[in-house]
Coordinates of C-alpha atoms in Angstrom, one line a residue:
X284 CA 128.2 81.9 81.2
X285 CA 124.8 80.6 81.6
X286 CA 123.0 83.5 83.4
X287 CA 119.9 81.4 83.8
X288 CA 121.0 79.3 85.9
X289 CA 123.0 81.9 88.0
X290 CA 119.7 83.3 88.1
X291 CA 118.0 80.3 89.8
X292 CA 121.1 80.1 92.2
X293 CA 120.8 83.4 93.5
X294 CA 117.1 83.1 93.8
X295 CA 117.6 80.1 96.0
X296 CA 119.9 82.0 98.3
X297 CA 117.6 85.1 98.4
X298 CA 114.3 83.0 99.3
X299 CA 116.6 80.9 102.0
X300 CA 117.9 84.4 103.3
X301 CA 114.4 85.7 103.6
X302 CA 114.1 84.5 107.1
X303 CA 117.5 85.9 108.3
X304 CA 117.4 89.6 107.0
X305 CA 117.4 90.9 110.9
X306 CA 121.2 89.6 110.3
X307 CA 123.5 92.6 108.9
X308 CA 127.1 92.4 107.4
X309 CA 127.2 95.5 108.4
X310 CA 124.7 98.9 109.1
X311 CA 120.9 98.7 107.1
X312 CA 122.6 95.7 104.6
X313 CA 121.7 91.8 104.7
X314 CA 123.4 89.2 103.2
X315 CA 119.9 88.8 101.6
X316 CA 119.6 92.1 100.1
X317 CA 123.2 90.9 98.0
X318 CA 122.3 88.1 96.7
X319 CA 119.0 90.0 95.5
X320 CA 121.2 92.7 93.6
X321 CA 123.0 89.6 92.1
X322 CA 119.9 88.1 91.3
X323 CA 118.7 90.8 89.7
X324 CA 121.8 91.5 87.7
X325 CA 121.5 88.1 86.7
X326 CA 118.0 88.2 85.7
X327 CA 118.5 91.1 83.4
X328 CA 121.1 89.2 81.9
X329 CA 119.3 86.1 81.3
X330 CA 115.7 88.2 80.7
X331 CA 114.5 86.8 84.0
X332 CA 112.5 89.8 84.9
X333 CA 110.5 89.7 82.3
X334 CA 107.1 89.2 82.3
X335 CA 106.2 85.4 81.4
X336 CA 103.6 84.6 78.3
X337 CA 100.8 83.7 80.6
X338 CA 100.9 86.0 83.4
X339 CA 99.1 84.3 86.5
X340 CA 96.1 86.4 88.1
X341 CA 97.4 86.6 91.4
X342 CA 100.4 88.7 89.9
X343 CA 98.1 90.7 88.3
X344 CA 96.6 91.5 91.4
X345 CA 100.0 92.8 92.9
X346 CA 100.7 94.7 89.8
X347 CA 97.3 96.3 90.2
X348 CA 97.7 96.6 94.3
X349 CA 101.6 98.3 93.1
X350 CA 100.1 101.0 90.9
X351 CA 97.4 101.6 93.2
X352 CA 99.8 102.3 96.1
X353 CA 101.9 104.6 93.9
X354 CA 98.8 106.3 93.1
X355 CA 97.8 106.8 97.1
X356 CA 101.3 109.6 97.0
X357 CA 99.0 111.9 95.2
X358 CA 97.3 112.1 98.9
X359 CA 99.7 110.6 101.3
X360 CA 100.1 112.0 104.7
X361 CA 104.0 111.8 103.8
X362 CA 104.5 111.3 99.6
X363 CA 108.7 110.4 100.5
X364 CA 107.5 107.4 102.9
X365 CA 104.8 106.1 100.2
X366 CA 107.1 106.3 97.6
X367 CA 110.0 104.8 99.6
X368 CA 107.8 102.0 100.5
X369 CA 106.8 101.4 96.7
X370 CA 109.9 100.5 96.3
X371 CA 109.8 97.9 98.3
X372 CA 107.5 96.5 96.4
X373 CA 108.5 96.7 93.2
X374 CA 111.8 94.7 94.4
X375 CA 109.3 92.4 96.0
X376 CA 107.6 92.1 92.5
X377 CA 111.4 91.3 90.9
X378 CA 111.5 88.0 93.0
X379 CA 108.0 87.3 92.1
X380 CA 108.7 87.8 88.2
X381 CA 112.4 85.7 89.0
X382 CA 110.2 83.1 90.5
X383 CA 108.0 82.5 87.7
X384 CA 110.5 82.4 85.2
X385 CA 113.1 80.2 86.4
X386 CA 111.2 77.7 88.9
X387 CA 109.9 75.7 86.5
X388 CA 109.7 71.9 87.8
X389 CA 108.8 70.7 91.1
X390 CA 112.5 69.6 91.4
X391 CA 113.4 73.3 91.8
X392 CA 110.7 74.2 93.9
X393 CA 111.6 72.0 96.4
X394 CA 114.9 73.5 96.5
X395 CA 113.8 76.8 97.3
X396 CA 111.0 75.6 99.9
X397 CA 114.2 73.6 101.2
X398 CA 116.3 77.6 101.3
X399 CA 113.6 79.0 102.9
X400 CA 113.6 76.1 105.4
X401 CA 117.4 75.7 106.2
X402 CA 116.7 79.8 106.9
X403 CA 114.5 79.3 109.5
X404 CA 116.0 76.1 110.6
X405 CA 119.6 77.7 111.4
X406 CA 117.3 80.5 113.5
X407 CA 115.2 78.1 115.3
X408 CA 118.6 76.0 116.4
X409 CA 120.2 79.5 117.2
X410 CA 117.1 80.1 119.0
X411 CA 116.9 76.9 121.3
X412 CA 121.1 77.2 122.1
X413 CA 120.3 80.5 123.5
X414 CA 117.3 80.0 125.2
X415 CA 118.5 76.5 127.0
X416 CA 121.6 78.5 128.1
X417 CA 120.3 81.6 129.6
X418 CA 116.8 80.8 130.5
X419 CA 117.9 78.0 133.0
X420 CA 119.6 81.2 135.1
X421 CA 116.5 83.3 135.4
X422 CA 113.7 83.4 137.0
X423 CA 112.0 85.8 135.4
X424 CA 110.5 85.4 131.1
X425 CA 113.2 85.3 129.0
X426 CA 112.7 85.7 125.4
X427 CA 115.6 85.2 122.4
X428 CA 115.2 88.4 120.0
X429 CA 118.9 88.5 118.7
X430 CA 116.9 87.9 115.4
X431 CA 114.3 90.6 115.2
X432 CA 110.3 90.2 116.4
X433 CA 109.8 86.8 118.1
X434 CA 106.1 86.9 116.3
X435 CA 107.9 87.5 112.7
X436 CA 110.1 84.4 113.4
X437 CA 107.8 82.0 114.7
X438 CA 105.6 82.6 111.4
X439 CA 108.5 82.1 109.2
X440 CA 109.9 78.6 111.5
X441 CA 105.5 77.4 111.4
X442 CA 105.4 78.2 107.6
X443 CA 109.4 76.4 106.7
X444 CA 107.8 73.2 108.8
X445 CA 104.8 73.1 106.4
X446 CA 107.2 73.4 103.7
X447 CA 109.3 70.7 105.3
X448 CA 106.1 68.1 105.4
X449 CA 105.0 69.1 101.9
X450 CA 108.9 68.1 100.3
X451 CA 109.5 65.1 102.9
X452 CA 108.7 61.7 101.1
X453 CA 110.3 59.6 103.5
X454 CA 108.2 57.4 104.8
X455 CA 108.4 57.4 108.3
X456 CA 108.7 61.3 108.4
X457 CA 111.6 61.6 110.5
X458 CA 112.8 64.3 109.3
X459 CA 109.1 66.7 109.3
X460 CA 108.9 65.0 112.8
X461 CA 112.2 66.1 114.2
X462 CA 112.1 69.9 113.0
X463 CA 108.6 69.5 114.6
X464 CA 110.2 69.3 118.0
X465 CA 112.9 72.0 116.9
X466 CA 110.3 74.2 116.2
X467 CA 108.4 73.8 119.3
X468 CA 110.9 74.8 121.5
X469 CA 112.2 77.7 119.2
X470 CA 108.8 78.9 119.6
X471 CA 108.9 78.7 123.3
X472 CA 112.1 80.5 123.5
X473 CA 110.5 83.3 120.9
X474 CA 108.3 83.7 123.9
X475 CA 105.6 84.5 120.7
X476 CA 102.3 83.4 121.3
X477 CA 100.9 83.8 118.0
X478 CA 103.7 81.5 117.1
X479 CA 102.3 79.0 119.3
X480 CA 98.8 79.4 118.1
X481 CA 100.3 78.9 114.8
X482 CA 102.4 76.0 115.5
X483 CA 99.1 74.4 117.4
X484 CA 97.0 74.6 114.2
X485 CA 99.4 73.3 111.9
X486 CA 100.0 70.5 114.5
X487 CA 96.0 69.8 114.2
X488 CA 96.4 69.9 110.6
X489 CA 99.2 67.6 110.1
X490 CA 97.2 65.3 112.6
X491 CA 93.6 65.6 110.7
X492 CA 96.3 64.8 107.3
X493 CA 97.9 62.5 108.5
X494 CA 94.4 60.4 110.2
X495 CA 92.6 60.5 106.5
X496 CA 94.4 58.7 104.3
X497 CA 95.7 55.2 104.6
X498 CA 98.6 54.8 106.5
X499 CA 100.6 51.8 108.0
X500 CA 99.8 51.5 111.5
X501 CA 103.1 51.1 112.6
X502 CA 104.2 54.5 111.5
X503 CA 101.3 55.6 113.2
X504 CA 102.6 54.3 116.2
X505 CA 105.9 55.5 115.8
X506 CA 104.8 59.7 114.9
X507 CA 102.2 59.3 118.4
X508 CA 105.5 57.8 120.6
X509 CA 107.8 60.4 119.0
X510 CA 105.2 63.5 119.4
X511 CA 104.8 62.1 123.1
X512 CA 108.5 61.8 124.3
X513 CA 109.5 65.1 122.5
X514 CA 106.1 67.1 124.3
X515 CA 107.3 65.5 127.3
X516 CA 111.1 67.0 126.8
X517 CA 109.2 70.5 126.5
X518 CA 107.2 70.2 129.5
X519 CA 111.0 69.6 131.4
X520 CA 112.7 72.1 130.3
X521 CA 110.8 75.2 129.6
X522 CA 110.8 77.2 132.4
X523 CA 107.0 77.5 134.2
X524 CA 107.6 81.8 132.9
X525 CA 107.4 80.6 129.4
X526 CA 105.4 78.1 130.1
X527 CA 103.1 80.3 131.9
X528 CA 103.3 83.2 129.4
X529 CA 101.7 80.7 126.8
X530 CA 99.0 79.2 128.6
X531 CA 97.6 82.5 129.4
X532 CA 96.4 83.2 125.9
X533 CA 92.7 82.4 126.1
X534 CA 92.1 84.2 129.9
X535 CA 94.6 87.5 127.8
X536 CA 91.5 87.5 124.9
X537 CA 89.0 86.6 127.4
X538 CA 90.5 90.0 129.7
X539 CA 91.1 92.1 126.3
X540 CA 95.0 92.0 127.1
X541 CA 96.2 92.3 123.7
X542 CA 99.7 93.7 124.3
X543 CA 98.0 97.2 123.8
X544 CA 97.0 96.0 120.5
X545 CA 93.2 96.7 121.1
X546 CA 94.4 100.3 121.8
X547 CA 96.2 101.1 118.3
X548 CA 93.3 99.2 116.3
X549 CA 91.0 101.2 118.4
X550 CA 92.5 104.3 117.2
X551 CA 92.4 102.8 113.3
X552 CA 88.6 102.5 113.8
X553 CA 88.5 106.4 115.1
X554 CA 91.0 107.6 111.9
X555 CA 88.6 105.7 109.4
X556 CA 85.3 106.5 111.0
X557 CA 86.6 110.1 111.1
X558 CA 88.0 110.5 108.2
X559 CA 86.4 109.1 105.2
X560 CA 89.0 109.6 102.7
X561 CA 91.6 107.4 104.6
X562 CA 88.4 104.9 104.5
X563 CA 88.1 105.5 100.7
X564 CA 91.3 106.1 99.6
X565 CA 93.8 105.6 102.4
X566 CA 96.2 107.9 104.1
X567 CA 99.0 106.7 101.6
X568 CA 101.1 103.1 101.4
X569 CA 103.1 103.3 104.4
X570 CA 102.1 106.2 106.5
X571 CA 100.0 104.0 109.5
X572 CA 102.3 104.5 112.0
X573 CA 102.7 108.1 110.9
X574 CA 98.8 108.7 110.4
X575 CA 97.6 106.8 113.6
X576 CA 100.0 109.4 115.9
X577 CA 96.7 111.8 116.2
X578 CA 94.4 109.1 117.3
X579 CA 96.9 107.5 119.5
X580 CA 99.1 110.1 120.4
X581 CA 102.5 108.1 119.2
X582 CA 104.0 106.7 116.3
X583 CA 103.2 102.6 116.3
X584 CA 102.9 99.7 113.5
X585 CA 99.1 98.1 113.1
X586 CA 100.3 94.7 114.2
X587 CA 97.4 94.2 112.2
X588 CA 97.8 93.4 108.6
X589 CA 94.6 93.7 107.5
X590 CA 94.0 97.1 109.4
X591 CA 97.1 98.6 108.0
X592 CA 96.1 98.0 103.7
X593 CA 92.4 99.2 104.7
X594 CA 94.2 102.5 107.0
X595 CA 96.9 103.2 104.1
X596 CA 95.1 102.2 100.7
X597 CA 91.6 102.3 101.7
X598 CA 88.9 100.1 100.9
X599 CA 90.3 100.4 97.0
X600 CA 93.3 98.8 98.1
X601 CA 91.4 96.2 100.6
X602 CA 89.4 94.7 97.6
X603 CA 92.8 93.7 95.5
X604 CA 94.5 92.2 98.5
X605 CA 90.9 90.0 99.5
X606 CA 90.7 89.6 95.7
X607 CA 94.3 88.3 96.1
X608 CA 93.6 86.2 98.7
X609 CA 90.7 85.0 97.4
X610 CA 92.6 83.6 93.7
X611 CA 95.0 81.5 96.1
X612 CA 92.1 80.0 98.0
X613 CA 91.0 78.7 94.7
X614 CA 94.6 77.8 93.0
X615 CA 94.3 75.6 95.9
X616 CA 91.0 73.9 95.4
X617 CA 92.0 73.6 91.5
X618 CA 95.1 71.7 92.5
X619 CA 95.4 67.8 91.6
X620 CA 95.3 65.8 94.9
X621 CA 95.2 69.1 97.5
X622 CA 95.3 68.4 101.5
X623 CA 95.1 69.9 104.8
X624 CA 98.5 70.3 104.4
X625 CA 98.7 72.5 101.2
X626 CA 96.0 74.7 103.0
X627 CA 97.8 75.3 105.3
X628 CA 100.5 76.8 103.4
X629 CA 97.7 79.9 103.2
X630 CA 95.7 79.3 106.6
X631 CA 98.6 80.0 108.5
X632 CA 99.9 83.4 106.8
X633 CA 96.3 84.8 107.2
X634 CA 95.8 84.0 111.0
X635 CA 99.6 86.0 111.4
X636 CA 98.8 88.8 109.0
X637 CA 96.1 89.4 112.1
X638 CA 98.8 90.7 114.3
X639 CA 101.8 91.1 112.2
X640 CA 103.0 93.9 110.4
X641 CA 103.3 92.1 107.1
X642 CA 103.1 95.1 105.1
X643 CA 107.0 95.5 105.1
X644 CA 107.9 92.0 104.3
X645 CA 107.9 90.5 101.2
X646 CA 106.2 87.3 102.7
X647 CA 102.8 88.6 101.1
X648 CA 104.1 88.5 98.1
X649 CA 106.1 84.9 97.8
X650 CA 102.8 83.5 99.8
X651 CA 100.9 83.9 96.5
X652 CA 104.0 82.8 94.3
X653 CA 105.1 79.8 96.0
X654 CA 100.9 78.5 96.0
X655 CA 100.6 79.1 92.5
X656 CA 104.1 77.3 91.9
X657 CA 103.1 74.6 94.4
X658 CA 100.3 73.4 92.3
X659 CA 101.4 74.5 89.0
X660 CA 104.7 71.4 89.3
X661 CA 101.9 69.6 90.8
X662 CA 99.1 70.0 87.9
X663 CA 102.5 68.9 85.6
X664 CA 101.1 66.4 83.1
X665 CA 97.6 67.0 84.1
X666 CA 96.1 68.4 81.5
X667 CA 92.5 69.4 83.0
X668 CA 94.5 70.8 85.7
X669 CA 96.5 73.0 83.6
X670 CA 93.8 74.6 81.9
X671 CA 92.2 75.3 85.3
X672 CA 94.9 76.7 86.7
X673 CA 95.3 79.5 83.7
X674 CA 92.0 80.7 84.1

């Protein structure tokens, strides 16, 4: 039995599940979370979890961020949660080391960009059935959550559809161009405004790509008519609540109406400018919404990703994830032949990190994989680029 490539298989399922693990087979267990024990299994089998001869530096950052939040239980407002949560990431690290060992040619890395986009496609269909069915009936907002936070699922359908540009070499685009329009009206029916500031700035940058390279004016023609009669299908048949609830985003900044976020970052700045060991050192990896009760009097996520590593790990923890952060901005400026495109594969992550809770998914951690696989199968046969790359 070739373990190997059982290893790869499951792998592919467990990135394509990734968008769906608000779906249980039954109480606190996901389809996903199988086929990652299977994985895992497999990649024992195969020596898959081992670490490979040239360890990138973005997965030594992770390893470093790991053993730094294990450390944080020696002081954690509640050692069971930060230890629970380490966990987490250590399996998170498993598909990482998987990832690296097995997706070794662009072939297969389009495969598992296509999982993780059939994920989010079967949602963002789901999502749209729903939404043209019920919302027609009311008159108030309606909003689909049958799969978990509308802002979680609009990131995960705006990042698949820069995954679906990146691996589409048609050359008329149909296909980028018609889960364009899928995802615009999933997003409407998410009801997610972040989602729709995301799905804007991709739009911009798919626009800006597509406007500076050399491209046969008749396909031109044909993206501008398509984008046209599909915004013009939106504008029909989203109700004006939706509509409504999305155009108010700028006078909602404008008026501080941040969905009471301004109130539990508010309280983050009074923990850390109060107590300077959670500013130092953190209150412990996955204790904010335990921590933050005394400044604002209940138990409530960051919806802030940023605020929530600086709160739990301290400003210890803060430098590894910007160093982190920073080593993907340049994997991307080292790549052979980058866009606006492959940016955006990081822009967008790091404008929902602002009001996500991504600290409990395992997004953070395939966002640095999938960039350094991205241009690694793209620096294939470039040697220069190779050697940059490794550094």
């Amino acid at each position: 039995m070739n373990f190997k490539k059982l290893t790869f298989f499951f792998c592919v399922l467990v990135i394509g599940f990734t968008p769906l693990d608000a779906l249980t087979i039954s109480e606190n267990l996901t389809l996903g979370y199988v086929f990652f024990v299977l994985m895992s299994i497999c990649a024992v089998l195969s020596g898959s979890l081992l670490p490979p001869k040239h360890m990138p530096k973005f997965a030594k950052l992770l390893i470093a961020f790991i053993v730094w939040a294990t450390l944080t239980s020696i002081w954690s407002y509640n050692i069971e949660t930060t230890l629970y949560r380490v966990m987490y990431l250590i399996q998170y690290f498993m598909i990482v080391l998987v990832m690296l060992n097995v997706i070794n040619t662009s072939k297969r890395l389009k495969i598992v960009l296509g999982a993780w986009t059939l994920g989010a496609l079967y949602i963002a269909i789901k999502t749209a059935t729903d939404f043209h069915t019920f919302a027609a009936s009311s008159s108030d907002l309606y909003r689909v959550d049958e799969f978990g936070n509308p802002n979680e699922n609009s990131f995960m359908l705006v990042w698949a559809l820069i995954f679906v540009y990146l691996i589409d070499t048609t050359k008329r685009k149909i296909p980028s161009l018609s889960f364009t329009l899928v995802s615009a009206y999933a997003i409407v029916a998410n009801g997610s405004r972040m989602g729709f500031i995301l799905f804007v700035v991709t739009l911009l940058g798919f626009i800006f790509s597509f406007f500076n390279k050399k491209m046969n004016p008749l396909h031109i023609v044909v993206i501008l008519t398509l984008l046209y009669i599909g915004g013009s299908f939106l504008i029909q048949y989203i109700p004006e609540s939706s509509f409504s609830r999305l155009m108010s985003i700028g006078s909602n900044i404008e008026n501080h109406e941040l969905a009471n976020r301004d109130i539990i970052w508010l309280a983050a700045y009074n923990a850390l400018s109060t107590n300077p060991q959670y500013l130092l050192l953190g209150s412990g990896w996955g204790t904010f919404n335990e921590a933050i009760q005394l400044y604002a009097g209940y138990a409530i996520g960051a919806h802030n990703f940023y605020i929530n590593i600086l709160m739990t790990t301290g400003l210890v923890g803060m430098s590894i994830v910007l160093r982190y952060l920073y080593v993907l901005y340049k994997y991307i400026n080292k790549t052979v032949n980058h866009t606006v495109i492959t940016y955006l594969v990081l822009v967008v992550p790091l404008i929902s990190m602002s009001s996500t809770n991504w600290d409990s998914r395992r997004w953070w951690f395939l966002m640095g994989t999938f960039i350094y696989l991205i241009l690694k199968t793209n620096n294939i046969g470039n040697e220069n680029a190779r050697r940059k790359l490794s550094r």
